[in-house]
mmCIF file of C-alpha atoms in Angstrom:
data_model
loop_
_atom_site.group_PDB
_atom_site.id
_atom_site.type_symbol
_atom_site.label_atom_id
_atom_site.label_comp_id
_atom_site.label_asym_id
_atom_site.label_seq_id
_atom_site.Cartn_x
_atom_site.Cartn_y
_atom_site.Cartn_z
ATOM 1 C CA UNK A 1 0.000 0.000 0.000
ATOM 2 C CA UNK A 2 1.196 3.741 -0.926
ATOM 3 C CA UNK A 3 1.335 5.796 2.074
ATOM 4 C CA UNK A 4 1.272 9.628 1.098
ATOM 5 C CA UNK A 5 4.350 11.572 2.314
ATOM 6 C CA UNK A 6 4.205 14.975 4.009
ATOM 7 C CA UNK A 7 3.955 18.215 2.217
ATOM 8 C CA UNK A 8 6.600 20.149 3.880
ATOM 9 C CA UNK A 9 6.465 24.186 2.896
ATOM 10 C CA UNK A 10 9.727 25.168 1.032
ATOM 11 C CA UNK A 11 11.849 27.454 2.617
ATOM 12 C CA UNK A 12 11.320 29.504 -0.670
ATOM 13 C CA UNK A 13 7.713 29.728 0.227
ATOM 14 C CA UNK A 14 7.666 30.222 4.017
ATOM 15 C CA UNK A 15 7.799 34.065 3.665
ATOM 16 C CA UNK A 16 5.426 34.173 0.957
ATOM 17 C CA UNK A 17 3.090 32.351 2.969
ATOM 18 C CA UNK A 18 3.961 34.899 6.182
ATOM 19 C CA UNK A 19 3.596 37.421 4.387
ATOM 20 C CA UNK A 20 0.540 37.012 2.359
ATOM 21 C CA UNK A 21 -1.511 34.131 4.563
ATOM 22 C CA UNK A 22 -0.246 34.191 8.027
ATOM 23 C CA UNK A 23 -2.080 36.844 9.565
ATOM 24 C CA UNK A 24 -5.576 35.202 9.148
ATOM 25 C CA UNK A 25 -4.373 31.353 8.507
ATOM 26 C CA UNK A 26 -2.544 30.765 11.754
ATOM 27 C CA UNK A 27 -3.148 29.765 15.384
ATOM 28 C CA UNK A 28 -3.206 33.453 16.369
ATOM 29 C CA UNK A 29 -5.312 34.866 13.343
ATOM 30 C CA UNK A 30 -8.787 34.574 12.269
ATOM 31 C CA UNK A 31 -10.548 31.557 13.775
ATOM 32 C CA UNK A 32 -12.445 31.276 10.582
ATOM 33 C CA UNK A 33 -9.810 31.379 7.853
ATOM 34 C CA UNK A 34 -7.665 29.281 10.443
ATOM 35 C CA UNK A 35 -9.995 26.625 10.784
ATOM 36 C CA UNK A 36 -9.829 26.106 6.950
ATOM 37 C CA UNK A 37 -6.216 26.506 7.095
ATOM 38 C CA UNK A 38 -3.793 26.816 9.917
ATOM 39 C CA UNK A 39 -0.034 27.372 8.833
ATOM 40 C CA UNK A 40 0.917 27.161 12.065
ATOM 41 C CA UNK A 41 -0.414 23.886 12.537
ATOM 42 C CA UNK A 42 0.734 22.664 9.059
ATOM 43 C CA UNK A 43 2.790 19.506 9.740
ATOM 44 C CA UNK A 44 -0.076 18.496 11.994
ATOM 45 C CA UNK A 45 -2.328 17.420 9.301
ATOM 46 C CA UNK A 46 -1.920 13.901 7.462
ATOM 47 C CA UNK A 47 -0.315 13.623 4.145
ATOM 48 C CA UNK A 48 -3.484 13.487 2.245
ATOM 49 C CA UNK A 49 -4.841 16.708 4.070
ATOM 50 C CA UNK A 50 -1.624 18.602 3.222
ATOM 51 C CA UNK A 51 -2.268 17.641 -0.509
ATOM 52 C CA UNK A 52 -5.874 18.723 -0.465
ATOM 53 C CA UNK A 53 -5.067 21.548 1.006
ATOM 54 C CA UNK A 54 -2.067 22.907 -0.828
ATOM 55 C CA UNK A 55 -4.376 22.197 -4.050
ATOM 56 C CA UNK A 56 -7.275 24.614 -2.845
ATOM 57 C CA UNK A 57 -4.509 27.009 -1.897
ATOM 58 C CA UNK A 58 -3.402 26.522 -5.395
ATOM 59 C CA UNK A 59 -6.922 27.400 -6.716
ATOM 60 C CA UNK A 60 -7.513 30.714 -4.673
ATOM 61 C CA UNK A 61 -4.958 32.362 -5.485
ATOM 62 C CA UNK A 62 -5.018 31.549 -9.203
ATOM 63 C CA UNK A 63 -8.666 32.466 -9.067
ATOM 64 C CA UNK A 64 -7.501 35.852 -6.914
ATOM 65 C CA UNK A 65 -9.628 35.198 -4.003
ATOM 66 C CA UNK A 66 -6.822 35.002 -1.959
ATOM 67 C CA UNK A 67 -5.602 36.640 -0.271
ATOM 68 C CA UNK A 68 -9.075 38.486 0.136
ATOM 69 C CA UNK A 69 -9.342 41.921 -1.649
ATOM 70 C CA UNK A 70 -10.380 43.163 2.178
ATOM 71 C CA UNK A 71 -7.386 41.923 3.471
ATOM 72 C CA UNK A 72 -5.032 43.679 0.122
ATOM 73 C CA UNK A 73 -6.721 46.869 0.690
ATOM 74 C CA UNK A 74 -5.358 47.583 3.933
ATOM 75 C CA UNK A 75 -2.160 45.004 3.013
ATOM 76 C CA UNK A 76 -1.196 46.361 -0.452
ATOM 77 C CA UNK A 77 2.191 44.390 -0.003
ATOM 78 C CA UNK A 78 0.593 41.098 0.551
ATOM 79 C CA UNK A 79 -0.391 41.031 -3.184
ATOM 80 C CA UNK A 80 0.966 37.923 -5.077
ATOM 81 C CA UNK A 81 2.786 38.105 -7.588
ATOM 82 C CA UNK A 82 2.230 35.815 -10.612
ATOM 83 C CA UNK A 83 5.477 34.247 -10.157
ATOM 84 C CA UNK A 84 4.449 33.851 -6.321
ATOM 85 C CA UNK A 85 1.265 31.943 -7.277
ATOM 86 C CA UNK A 86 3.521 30.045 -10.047
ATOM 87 C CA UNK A 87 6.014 28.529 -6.875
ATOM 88 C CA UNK A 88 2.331 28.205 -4.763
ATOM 89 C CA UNK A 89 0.993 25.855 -7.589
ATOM 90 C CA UNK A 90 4.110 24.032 -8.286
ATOM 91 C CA UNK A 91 4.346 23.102 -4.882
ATOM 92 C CA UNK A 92 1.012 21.739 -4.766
ATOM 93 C CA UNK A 93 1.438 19.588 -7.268
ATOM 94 C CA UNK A 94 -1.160 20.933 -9.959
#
């Protein structure tokens, strides 16, 4: 049987995610947006969660929902840039 490995985040990535995620998807940010996804918590979840999760990560910020337009307004600097999104959804996988 295949057991899934971890999903480790890239030390290439770390400050994008810090940067652009952190303040609402960590233990200390919005329960909410944590809930769906806690950085903070990352190498907690199982393999397969990791790899759902990096995927829909993938998808919102190719789609630009995140980070939220709320959250830009106020953060102009946590924009992503395409080549940002590019290492996001290479490391995912898709």
């Amino acid at each position: 049987m295949n057991q899934a490995t971890a999903l480790s985040i890239p030390d290439n990535l770390k400050p994008v995610f810090k940067n652009s995620c952190m303040e609402c998807h960590a233990t200390d940010g919005r329960k909410m947006a944590a809930a769906k996804i806690n950085f903070t918590n990352w190498d907690n979840y199982e393999p397969a969660q990791q790899a759902k999760k990096a995927v829909a990560i993938c998808n919102k910020v190719t789609a630009g929902s995140m980070p939220p337009k709320s959250f830009v307004t106020s953060n102009p600097g946590a924009i992503l840039t395409a080549e940002q999104k590019a290492l996001i959804c290479k490391w995912s996988g898709k």
